[in-house]
Every structure is written in C-alpha cells, then in structure tokens.
Tab-separated table of C-alpha atoms in Angstrom:
chain	number	residue	atom	x	y	z
A	1	LEU	CA	4.109	11.298	-7.392
A	2	ASP	CA	6.179	12.516	-4.470
A	3	CYS	CA	9.705	11.843	-5.760
A	4	TYR	CA	11.373	13.689	-8.651
A	5	ARG	CA	14.867	12.805	-9.825
A	6	PHE	CA	17.059	14.976	-12.072
A	7	TRP	CA	20.276	13.756	-13.653
A	8	TRP	CA	22.958	15.570	-15.674
A	9	PRO	CA	24.927	12.844	-17.504
A	10	ASP	CA	27.749	15.105	-18.683
A	11	GLU	CA	28.470	16.321	-15.162
A	12	GLN	CA	27.545	12.940	-13.558
A	13	VAL	CA	25.494	14.601	-10.809
A	14	GLY	CA	21.853	14.375	-9.780
A	15	ILE	CA	19.304	16.135	-7.584
A	16	ILE	CA	16.427	14.300	-5.890
A	17	PHE	CA	13.336	15.932	-4.410
A	18	ASP	CA	11.650	13.335	-2.204
A	19	GLU	CA	8.549	13.267	0.021
A	20	LEU	CA	6.974	16.215	-1.777
A	21	GLU	CA	3.913	17.738	-0.171
A	22	ALA	CA	1.944	20.939	-0.608
A	23	GLY	CA	2.368	23.096	2.503
A	24	ARG	CA	0.898	26.427	3.507
A	25	ASP	CA	3.941	28.296	2.189
A	26	GLY	CA	4.400	26.216	-0.983
A	27	LEU	CA	5.741	22.872	-2.173
A	28	ARG	CA	8.065	21.211	0.350
A	29	ALA	CA	10.537	18.388	-0.240
A	30	THR	CA	13.470	16.494	1.199
A	31	ILE	CA	16.476	17.376	-0.967
A	32	SER	CA	19.414	15.101	-1.798
A	33	VAL	CA	22.298	15.450	-4.223
A	34	THR	CA	24.272	12.522	-5.674
A	35	SER	CA	27.420	12.236	-7.744
A	36	ASP	CA	29.182	9.538	-9.772
A	37	ARG	CA	32.450	11.451	-9.953
A	38	GLY	CA	35.275	9.255	-8.688
A	39	VAL	CA	36.381	10.389	-5.220
A	40	VAL	CA	33.156	12.322	-4.630
A	41	SER	CA	30.787	9.578	-5.768
A	42	GLY	CA	27.710	8.795	-3.739
A	43	VAL	CA	25.442	11.097	-1.744
A	44	VAL	CA	27.069	14.521	-1.339
A	45	ALA	CA	24.106	16.236	0.332
A	46	ASP	CA	21.140	14.576	1.974
A	47	ASN	CA	17.953	15.022	4.006
A	48	ARG	CA	17.595	18.776	3.688
A	49	ARG	CA	13.934	19.592	4.215
A	50	ALA	CA	12.829	22.890	2.716
A	51	THR	CA	10.155	24.793	0.827
A	52	LEU	CA	11.275	24.800	-2.795
A	53	ILE	CA	10.499	28.452	-3.473
A	54	GLY	CA	12.509	29.547	-0.409
A	55	PRO	CA	15.850	31.252	-1.265
A	56	ARG	CA	17.862	30.419	1.848
A	57	TRP	CA	18.304	26.678	1.345
A	58	ARG	CA	19.378	27.181	-2.268
A	59	THR	CA	22.169	29.538	-1.249
A	60	ASP	CA	23.366	27.239	1.541
A	61	LEU	CA	23.227	24.130	-0.650
A	62	ARG	CA	25.003	25.821	-3.549
A	63	ARG	CA	27.821	26.978	-1.256
A	64	ASP	CA	28.309	23.447	0.132
A	65	LEU	CA	28.243	21.852	-3.311
A	66	ASP	CA	30.690	24.344	-4.810
A	67	GLU	CA	33.208	23.136	-2.219
A	68	ARG	CA	32.559	19.410	-2.598
A	69	VAL	CA	31.858	19.116	-6.333
A	70	PRO	CA	33.392	22.086	-8.162
A	71	ASP	CA	33.145	23.002	-11.870
A	72	VAL	CA	29.378	22.371	-11.914
A	73	ASP	CA	26.962	25.249	-12.461
A	74	TRP	CA	25.009	24.456	-9.322
A	75	TYR	CA	22.960	27.657	-9.532
A	76	ALA	CA	21.554	26.655	-12.913
A	77	ALA	CA	21.065	23.008	-11.869
A	78	ILE	CA	19.180	23.836	-8.676
A	79	GLU	CA	17.004	26.488	-10.340
A	80	ARG	CA	16.167	24.125	-13.194
A	81	ALA	CA	15.217	21.297	-10.817
A	82	VAL	CA	13.047	23.589	-8.683
A	83	SER	CA	11.261	25.086	-11.686
A	84	CYS	CA	10.532	21.697	-13.303
A	85	SER	CA	9.335	20.195	-10.008
A	86	ILE	CA	6.875	22.981	-9.273
A	87	GLN	CA	5.488	22.884	-12.809
A	88	ARG	CA	5.143	19.100	-12.781
A	89	TRP	CA	3.461	19.109	-9.364
A	90	LYS	CA	0.889	21.657	-10.520
A	91	LEU	CA	0.238	19.755	-13.742
A	92	GLY	CA	-0.592	16.463	-12.035
A	93	GLU	CA	-1.347	13.517	-14.296
A	94	PRO	CA	-1.813	14.666	-17.895
A	95	VAL	CA	-5.147	14.402	-19.672
A	96	ILE	CA	-5.058	12.386	-22.892
A	97	ASP	CA	-7.435	12.188	-25.844
A	98	LEU	CA	-8.351	8.553	-26.407
A	99	ARG	CA	-9.130	9.302	-30.065
A	100	THR	CA	-5.511	10.168	-30.867
A	101	TYR	CA	-3.471	8.544	-28.083
A	102	GLU	CA	-0.955	6.027	-29.409
A	103	GLN	CA	-0.399	2.955	-27.268
A	104	LYS	CA	3.083	2.172	-26.024
A	105	GLN	CA	4.951	-0.017	-28.472
A	106	ARG	CA	5.790	-2.936	-26.238
A	107	PRO	CA	4.614	-6.516	-25.748
A	108	LYS	CA	1.624	-7.123	-23.514
A	109	PHE	CA	3.615	-9.345	-21.160
A	110	LEU	CA	6.868	-8.768	-19.333
A	111	LEU	CA	6.910	-12.500	-18.529
A	112	ARG	CA	4.207	-14.535	-20.211
A	113	PRO	CA	1.780	-15.643	-18.904
A	114	PHE	CA	2.335	-14.417	-15.355
A	115	LEU	CA	3.318	-10.728	-15.493
A	116	GLU	CA	1.727	-8.051	-17.701
A	117	TYR	CA	3.655	-4.838	-18.278
A	118	GLY	CA	2.773	-2.192	-15.707
A	119	LYS	CA	0.007	-4.314	-14.157
A	120	ILE	CA	-0.421	-5.930	-10.729
A	121	ALA	CA	-0.806	-9.699	-10.413
A	122	VAL	CA	-1.566	-11.812	-7.336
A	123	LEU	CA	-0.204	-15.272	-6.520
A	124	PHE	CA	-1.953	-17.006	-3.626
A	125	ALA	CA	-1.561	-20.388	-1.964
A	126	MET	CA	-1.632	-22.178	1.350
A	127	GLY	CA	1.398	-21.805	3.606
A	128	GLY	CA	4.367	-24.030	2.775
A	129	THR	CA	3.420	-24.373	-0.887
A	130	GLY	CA	6.525	-22.627	-2.227
A	131	LYS	CA	4.887	-19.421	-3.422
A	132	SER	CA	7.718	-17.169	-2.179
A	133	MET	CA	10.252	-19.383	-3.957
A	134	PHE	CA	8.211	-19.248	-7.159
A	135	GLY	CA	7.872	-15.479	-6.843
A	136	MET	CA	11.643	-15.231	-6.490
A	137	GLY	CA	11.933	-17.442	-9.576
A	138	LEU	CA	9.870	-14.946	-11.562
A	139	GLY	CA	12.025	-12.119	-10.222
A	140	ALA	CA	15.244	-13.959	-11.114
A	141	SER	CA	13.915	-14.586	-14.613
A	142	VAL	CA	13.014	-10.921	-15.126
A	143	ALA	CA	16.374	-9.733	-13.736
A	144	SER	CA	18.450	-12.210	-15.742
A	145	GLY	CA	16.471	-12.159	-18.972
A	146	LEU	CA	16.634	-15.957	-18.882
A	147	SER	CA	13.991	-18.673	-18.664
A	148	VAL	CA	13.428	-19.932	-15.113
A	149	VAL	CA	9.852	-21.234	-15.419
A	150	GLY	CA	9.859	-22.245	-19.068
A	151	THR	CA	9.298	-18.845	-20.659
A	152	THR	CA	11.762	-16.063	-21.451
A	153	PRO	CA	10.952	-12.501	-20.319
A	154	ASP	CA	10.538	-9.813	-22.925
A	155	SER	CA	13.468	-7.900	-21.417
A	156	ALA	CA	15.764	-7.905	-18.390
A	157	VAL	CA	14.768	-5.256	-15.828
A	158	PRO	CA	15.917	-4.623	-12.237
A	159	GLY	CA	13.656	-6.117	-9.574
A	160	LEU	CA	12.812	-5.181	-5.981
A	161	TYR	CA	11.708	-7.753	-3.376
A	162	LEU	CA	9.734	-6.150	-0.519
A	163	ASP	CA	9.603	-8.663	2.324
A	164	TRP	CA	7.493	-8.625	5.481
A	165	GLU	CA	7.826	-12.330	6.312
A	166	ASP	CA	11.444	-13.499	6.201
A	167	ASP	CA	14.969	-12.092	6.064
A	168	GLU	CA	17.727	-11.358	3.582
A	169	ASP	CA	19.706	-14.544	4.301
A	170	SER	CA	16.790	-16.769	3.285
A	171	HIS	CA	16.185	-14.877	0.056
A	172	VAL	CA	19.853	-14.692	-0.895
A	173	GLU	CA	19.967	-18.486	-0.526
A	174	ARG	CA	16.889	-18.909	-2.723
A	175	PHE	CA	18.087	-16.440	-5.341
A	176	ALA	CA	21.499	-18.112	-5.552
A	177	ALA	CA	19.939	-21.596	-5.830
A	178	ILE	CA	17.591	-20.478	-8.613
A	179	ALA	CA	20.519	-18.877	-10.442
A	180	VAL	CA	22.452	-22.145	-10.201
A	181	GLY	CA	19.382	-23.949	-11.542
A	182	ILE	CA	19.526	-21.906	-14.764
A	183	GLY	CA	23.301	-22.193	-15.017
A	184	VAL	CA	24.526	-18.769	-13.908
A	185	GLU	CA	26.200	-17.324	-10.838
A	186	ARG	CA	24.017	-14.900	-8.906
A	187	GLU	CA	26.642	-12.135	-9.222
A	188	ARG	CA	26.446	-12.421	-13.012
A	189	VAL	CA	22.692	-11.922	-13.306
A	190	LEU	CA	22.208	-9.201	-15.907
A	191	SER	CA	20.105	-6.724	-13.879
A	192	PRO	CA	20.006	-6.074	-10.127
A	193	MET	CA	17.592	-7.986	-7.905
A	194	LEU	CA	17.294	-5.741	-4.850
A	195	TYR	CA	15.898	-6.754	-1.484
A	196	ARG	CA	14.348	-4.616	1.244
A	197	ARG	CA	13.110	-5.885	4.576
A	198	GLN	CA	9.841	-4.176	5.484
A	199	TYR	CA	8.134	-3.469	8.805
A	200	ALA	CA	5.677	-0.606	8.261
A	201	PRO	CA	2.693	-0.966	5.901
A	202	LEU	CA	3.540	-0.350	2.262
A	203	VAL	CA	1.626	2.931	2.060
A	204	ASP	CA	3.738	4.358	4.896
A	205	SER	CA	6.997	3.736	3.046
A	206	ILE	CA	5.879	4.196	-0.552
A	207	SER	CA	7.800	7.470	-0.986
A	208	GLN	CA	11.028	5.654	-0.068
A	209	ILE	CA	10.143	2.816	-2.427
A	210	ARG	CA	9.435	5.231	-5.286
A	211	ARG	CA	12.833	6.752	-4.644
A	212	ILE	CA	14.471	3.323	-4.916
A	213	VAL	CA	12.530	2.724	-8.124
A	214	ALA	CA	13.769	6.007	-9.581
A	215	GLU	CA	17.398	5.566	-8.480
A	216	HIS	CA	17.783	1.985	-9.720
A	217	GLY	CA	15.396	1.913	-12.659
A	218	ILE	CA	13.267	-0.807	-11.055
A	219	GLY	CA	10.827	-2.465	-13.443
A	220	PHE	CA	9.405	-5.260	-11.278
A	221	ILE	CA	8.273	-5.236	-7.626
A	222	LEU	CA	7.415	-8.314	-5.565
A	223	VAL	CA	5.361	-7.849	-2.367
A	224	ASP	CA	5.555	-10.676	0.188
A	225	SER	CA	2.924	-10.734	1.504
A	226	MET	CA	-0.450	-8.995	1.176
A	227	GLY	CA	-1.693	-9.257	4.765
A	228	ALA	CA	1.473	-7.803	6.286
A	229	ALA	CA	1.835	-5.154	3.567
A	230	VAL	CA	-1.572	-3.630	4.396
A	231	GLY	CA	-0.795	-3.742	8.132
A	232	GLY	CA	-3.800	-3.470	10.389
A	233	GLU	CA	-5.916	-1.745	7.749
A	234	GLU	CA	-7.722	-4.714	6.302
A	235	GLY	CA	-10.775	-4.638	4.083
A	236	ARG	CA	-11.578	-2.290	1.234
A	237	GLU	CA	-9.451	0.646	2.450
A	238	GLY	CA	-6.345	-1.466	3.017
A	239	SER	CA	-6.520	-3.205	-0.363
A	240	THR	CA	-7.311	-0.015	-2.266
A	241	LYS	CA	-4.448	1.941	-0.688
A	242	LEU	CA	-1.988	-0.886	-1.316
A	243	PHE	CA	-2.894	-1.243	-4.990
A	244	ASN	CA	-2.893	2.531	-5.541
A	245	ALA	CA	0.540	2.803	-3.930
A	246	LEU	CA	1.943	0.068	-6.155
A	247	ARG	CA	0.382	1.614	-9.263
A	248	SER	CA	2.078	4.919	-8.456
A	249	THR	CA	5.487	3.296	-8.960
A	250	GLY	CA	4.704	2.527	-12.613
A	251	CYS	CA	6.218	-0.938	-12.177
A	252	THR	CA	4.988	-4.404	-13.005
A	253	ALA	CA	4.159	-5.992	-9.648
A	254	LEU	CA	3.365	-9.345	-8.085
A	255	ILE	CA	1.650	-9.603	-4.690
A	256	ILE	CA	1.992	-12.878	-2.806
A	257	ASP	CA	-1.051	-13.648	-0.702
A	258	HIS	CA	-2.289	-16.420	1.521
A	259	GLN	CA	-5.215	-18.686	0.764
A	260	VAL	CA	-8.192	-19.180	3.027
A	261	LYS	CA	-8.873	-22.815	3.884
A	262	GLY	CA	-11.352	-24.513	1.593
A	263	GLN	CA	-14.870	-25.376	2.575
A	264	GLU	CA	-14.825	-28.957	3.721
A	265	GLY	CA	-17.297	-31.313	2.149
A	266	ARG	CA	-19.583	-33.421	4.288
A	267	ASP	CA	-17.547	-36.575	3.702
A	268	GLY	CA	-14.493	-35.314	1.813
A	269	PRO	CA	-11.436	-33.098	1.796
A	270	PRO	CA	-11.516	-29.284	1.549
A	271	ARG	CA	-11.982	-27.831	-1.909
A	272	PRO	CA	-9.671	-24.927	-2.757
A	273	PRO	CA	-11.334	-21.510	-3.143
A	274	MET	CA	-10.815	-19.518	-6.327
A	275	THR	CA	-9.901	-16.206	-4.645
A	276	PRO	CA	-7.154	-15.020	-2.281
A	277	TYR	CA	-7.707	-14.590	1.414
A	278	GLY	CA	-9.380	-11.369	2.524
A	279	THR	CA	-11.400	-8.657	0.847
A	280	VAL	CA	-13.061	-9.002	-2.534
A	281	TYR	CA	-11.258	-5.786	-3.519
A	282	THR	CA	-8.015	-7.750	-3.780
A	283	HIS	CA	-9.674	-9.883	-6.428
A	284	ASN	CA	-11.261	-6.906	-8.174
A	285	LEU	CA	-8.160	-4.696	-8.308
A	286	ALA	CA	-5.670	-7.348	-9.434
A	287	ARG	CA	-5.351	-7.654	-13.206
A	288	ARG	CA	-4.280	-11.319	-13.116
A	289	ILE	CA	-4.566	-13.884	-10.312
A	290	TRP	CA	-2.915	-17.292	-9.947
A	291	ARG	CA	-3.558	-20.006	-7.382
A	292	MET	CA	-0.724	-22.386	-6.540
A	293	ASP	CA	-1.175	-25.947	-5.283
A	294	LYS	CA	1.483	-28.472	-4.301
A	295	ALA	CA	1.941	-32.243	-4.408
A	296	GLN	CA	4.801	-33.608	-2.314
A	297	GLU	CA	5.552	-36.906	-0.633
A	298	PRO	CA	6.516	-36.758	3.077
A	299	GLY	CA	10.276	-36.522	3.502
A	300	GLU	CA	10.878	-35.586	-0.132
A	301	SER	CA	12.448	-32.262	-1.108
A	302	ASN	CA	11.317	-32.397	-4.746
A	303	MET	CA	7.698	-31.598	-5.440
A	304	ALA	CA	5.177	-30.763	-8.136
A	305	ILE	CA	3.139	-27.561	-8.296
A	306	SER	CA	0.240	-26.320	-10.368
A	307	LEU	CA	-0.640	-22.725	-11.254
A	308	THR	CA	-4.325	-22.056	-11.897
A	309	ASN	CA	-5.298	-18.773	-13.531
A	310	THR	CA	-8.428	-17.740	-11.610
A	311	LYS	CA	-8.700	-14.241	-13.110
A	312	ALA	CA	-7.481	-12.539	-16.287
A	313	ASN	CA	-8.663	-9.007	-16.856
A	314	ARG	CA	-8.377	-8.534	-20.620
A	315	THR	CA	-7.999	-12.084	-21.879
A	316	ALA	CA	-9.579	-15.460	-21.304
A	317	THR	CA	-8.211	-17.326	-18.305
A	318	MET	CA	-5.354	-19.614	-19.253
A	319	MET	CA	-5.018	-23.345	-18.924
A	320	PRO	CA	-3.465	-24.643	-15.679
A	321	ILE	CA	0.326	-24.892	-15.717
A	322	GLY	CA	2.332	-27.588	-13.960
A	323	TYR	CA	5.977	-27.820	-12.877
A	324	ARG	CA	8.237	-30.372	-11.308
A	325	VAL	CA	10.419	-28.521	-8.811
A	326	HIS	CA	13.840	-30.149	-8.495
A	327	ILE	CA	15.524	-29.038	-5.281
A	328	ASP	CA	19.099	-29.958	-4.327
A	329	SER	CA	20.306	-29.154	-0.834
A	330	THR	CA	23.000	-30.049	1.685
A	331	ASP	CA	22.534	-32.346	4.668
A	332	GLU	CA	21.849	-29.181	6.681
A	333	ASP	CA	19.000	-28.272	4.288
A	334	GLU	CA	20.907	-25.378	2.731
A	335	LEU	CA	19.725	-24.866	-0.828
A	336	ILE	CA	22.170	-25.632	-3.635
A	337	SER	CA	19.981	-25.413	-6.727
A	338	VAL	CA	16.312	-25.082	-7.674
A	339	ARG	CA	14.933	-25.925	-11.134
A	340	TYR	CA	11.402	-25.610	-12.526
A	341	VAL	CA	10.556	-28.087	-15.282
A	342	ALA	CA	7.180	-27.955	-17.046
A	343	THR	CA	5.083	-31.066	-16.507
A	344	ASP	CA	1.635	-32.479	-17.151
A	345	ILE	CA	-0.615	-31.868	-14.139
A	346	SER	CA	-2.539	-35.079	-14.797
A	347	GLN	CA	0.530	-37.043	-13.672
A	348	PHE	CA	-0.196	-35.949	-10.103
A	349	MET	CA	-3.583	-36.892	-8.745
A	350	ALA	CA	-3.242	-34.484	-5.796
A	351	LEU	CA	-2.980	-31.593	-8.272
A	352	ALA	CA	-5.426	-32.865	-10.864
A	353	VAL	CA	-8.365	-33.143	-8.450
A	354	LYS	CA	-8.006	-29.418	-7.680
A	355	GLN	CA	-8.252	-28.387	-11.332
A	356	GLY	CA	-11.814	-29.444	-12.009
A	357	ASN	CA	-13.475	-32.442	-13.622
A	358	LYS	CA	-11.614	-32.414	-16.938
A	359	GLU	CA	-8.144	-32.661	-15.353
A	360	HIS	CA	-9.370	-35.193	-12.830
A	361	ILE	CA	-10.715	-37.428	-15.606
A	362	ARG	CA	-7.402	-37.073	-17.457
A	363	ALA	CA	-5.544	-38.194	-14.333
A	364	VAL	CA	-7.860	-41.180	-13.861
A	365	LEU	CA	-7.364	-42.335	-17.460
A	366	ARG	CA	-3.611	-41.766	-17.237
A	367	GLY	CA	-3.514	-43.787	-14.020
A	368	ASN	CA	-5.207	-46.630	-15.870
A	369	GLY	CA	-2.295	-46.792	-18.285
A	370	GLY	CA	-4.239	-44.962	-20.989
A	371	ARG	CA	-6.582	-47.925	-21.443
A	372	PRO	CA	-10.265	-47.186	-22.114
A	373	MET	CA	-12.671	-46.897	-19.190
A	374	THR	CA	-16.434	-46.720	-19.064
A	375	ILE	CA	-18.186	-43.707	-17.569
A	376	ASP	CA	-19.104	-45.739	-14.487
A	377	GLN	CA	-15.485	-46.849	-14.015
A	378	ILE	CA	-14.245	-43.268	-14.306
A	379	HIS	CA	-16.922	-42.098	-11.894
A	380	ASP	CA	-16.089	-44.790	-9.328
A	381	ALA	CA	-12.384	-43.846	-9.443
A	382	MET	CA	-13.236	-40.173	-8.930
A	383	VAL	CA	-15.380	-41.026	-5.914
A	384	VAL	CA	-12.344	-42.684	-4.323
A	385	ASP	CA	-10.284	-39.515	-4.859
A	386	ARG	CA	-13.047	-37.118	-3.813
A	387	PRO	CA	-15.456	-38.865	-1.443
A	388	GLY	CA	-18.561	-36.791	-0.931
A	389	ASP	CA	-17.454	-34.264	-3.547
A	390	ALA	CA	-17.128	-36.216	-6.798
A	391	PRO	CA	-19.333	-35.288	-9.762
A	392	SER	CA	-22.197	-37.532	-10.795
A	393	ALA	CA	-21.805	-40.061	-13.592
A	394	ALA	CA	-23.938	-37.786	-15.785
A	395	VAL	CA	-21.504	-34.888	-15.246
A	396	VAL	CA	-18.560	-37.184	-16.041
A	397	ALA	CA	-20.249	-38.194	-19.299
A	398	ALA	CA	-21.021	-34.580	-20.194
A	399	THR	CA	-17.390	-33.560	-19.531
A	400	CYS	CA	-16.085	-36.337	-21.778
A	401	ARG	CA	-18.445	-35.302	-24.558
A	402	ARG	CA	-17.539	-31.629	-24.163
A	403	TYR	CA	-13.834	-32.325	-24.689
A	404	ARG	CA	-14.308	-35.079	-27.271
A	405	ASP	CA	-11.496	-35.090	-29.861
A	406	ARG	CA	-9.642	-32.369	-27.916
A	407	VAL	CA	-8.715	-34.199	-24.707
A	408	PHE	CA	-10.711	-37.435	-24.757
A	409	VAL	CA	-11.748	-39.804	-27.491
A	410	GLY	CA	-14.615	-42.262	-27.599
A	411	VAL	CA	-13.412	-45.803	-28.349
A	412	PRO	CA	-14.854	-49.308	-28.089
A	413	GLY	CA	-15.094	-50.009	-24.382
A	414	GLY	CA	-15.571	-46.419	-23.257
A	415	TRP	CA	-13.316	-43.368	-23.246
A	416	ALA	CA	-9.551	-42.898	-23.541
A	417	LEU	CA	-7.050	-40.062	-23.684
A	418	LEU	CA	-6.548	-38.491	-27.067
A	419	GLN	CA	-3.049	-39.356	-28.277
A	420	ARG	CA	-1.237	-36.285	-29.592
C-alpha cells in the first residue's frame, strides 16, 4: 500500500505518509501531520514531499511542530513513524502458512445476500432502472446498521460513494429520502456516509482514496460507475487495474455497471444478458454479481424491481429477489422518502419473464387467479408474453415436473401453484 497512518491516542496527534514510492535515493512520501487537540485540531502540517531517510525534513518539521503543538515528543514520534514505514514497505504482503492460518472470526456477509466482507460485488442494469438509488440504499443500510432492503447488516461501518456520473446534490437528496424511509434523519445515521465526486480514473486517485479510507475507517466503497471509473482503458487491463485498486483498500465494495442491450429475438423483445457490459474480466474478477430489472407504469413514480444473482463465487447462486419501491416526492419531483418492501416477483409479469421459465409459469398461474391450467394453456399464455421466444410446450411440462411439490402441484385439470 502507499499510505501509512500513525496515531498516538494519548497525545491526540497523527502522522500520515502518503503516495509512497521507491526512489533512487530511498523511500519517498508526502508527509502530513494531524491533531485533535482543541484549538490546534485539524491538519497542522501538510504536503511535504521528502525521502524518509533524509535528515533535513525531519529537523524542519520537528521545529515547526514544536511551535504549533508543544509538549509532544516529536523527535520520537517522527523517528518511530519513519522506522515502521520503511520496515513495512520492505516486508510487503506477509506470507502465511495455510496449514496453520486461522480465518478471521466474522460473518461471511456484511449485508446478506448482496455484500460479502472484503469482497467486490457488481450490480448492473439498463439506464434508468434505479441501480444508483439501490446502491445508495445498501450504503445507507451499512452506515446506519438498519434494514433498508429487508436485511440488517452485520455491523455499521462508514461508507464512501465514489461518483463519476452525478453530483453531490442528487445523492444527498437520495440519501436523505432513504433515511426518511427507514424512519431516521440523515444526520443521525450511526456511521458516516461520505461522498466524493470523481473525474480521473480510479487507479489515478487510489492513493487519495486509500488515505480517506485510513482517516475515516471506511468499510464500504461504492463505485458509480464501472465504465467511467476505468476511464479510456477498457478491456482486460482496465478491469484488472480497477479491481486490484479496490482490493488494495481492504474494503467491501460494490461496482455499479451498465447492461448491454439484449439480443432481440426474431419476433420478440430483447432478452436480458447475464453479464455486465464490457470485458469478461469484470465478470471473472467480481465475487458476486447482480442484475437489476424494473417494472414501472408510465407516469408512475412507484415501481417494482428484481435482483437476479448471476454469479456467486463460493456459494450457489441465490433465488431472485423482488422489491416494491415506494417513492414519495414533491410536485417539483424532489424526493421526500424512498422505501424498499420485499415482494413476490411473480406479481409483475414484466419482471417474471426475465427470470426464466419457472418464474414466468408462476406469474401465468398467479394471473389466472391460482386456478389450474393445462400445459397447453400455460404455453399459449407464455407465447403472448414472449412472442418468438417462449419455450415449447414440452419445456413447460418439464419445468412443472421439475418443481413439482416445491413450486407447482399437479391437480385435476392441470397444474396450479403450490399453496404454502
């Protein structure tokens, strides 16, 4: 890593070595000193670039600090920070023995089932689906320790929203509306939810981001969005550098990405792809991937969304998740509150048809009032919803048999939904 932070709690002072790099004359860094001592709180020395083993900068810095923050043994503090930094830089990442290494005692998920501790997830969808709002909902849940999307995070940790697509006013409005939706004021959220507007590619500003992570104890990072975060370096190199940069922070992360348009059937609507837009390395490097789809009537602010788990690295992929999104706003379309309420995807045909044959059959039977239908009747209804792309009657029959007594039940007159 290229940012080391040292803190002396008794003295309430800290030293930060940022943007470390190995130069010809030794390890170089940008040096800053901070204090939490009343009238001298904040940054008391900043942006001093020097070679750590050089004596001159230490003398100059110590003289300045003795005047600004007295009664601190600055000689010992500076020497200690320099010594530890050089040793840590030379050590690099430690080697561990897998035979004796003890795993960290923490839950697998920071926020089940979307965010695994220390891992990178991807959420992708078409534009206008509400993916940035949902990402902010996950961030608000993690920062508050409260349930926003129907599940409570394991712990409340500070979050950092890195934004290449919008501005702070839009995200403050969303964050405040989500907070209202869970019954709290945004100022009273337990942990900070920080925001940073981005312009350069992520890899070009990762040292600054790691510094923010260290200073604020960030545990969750949200990147919005993938294409802008890699800049002009698309393909394998861009994806690999982005993921490596995020991994170096040690944080749980969520990358928001766009979805390529589906391949259009000969006579029917596009079918959604199962991977994000762009390189296959995005799919390979992410530990968990979710696709979001939306159902919304024209002119309506409320909508329904579905989350489809298209990749899970160490577990089986999870069942699709549905939400009704209740949005209250003013006549000027300023958000007042946003609430996510779990719902059955089969209630919304526009979502069900994108989840595969099982969910589509469930939606058809639900739309028939739960009354039994023959295989041919189910097939005919699916053809109406998916002209040119519907499964054959034989596939419909096989799907019903596969999920017999779990989702569907055979009854006189055909098939019906299993009543739970």
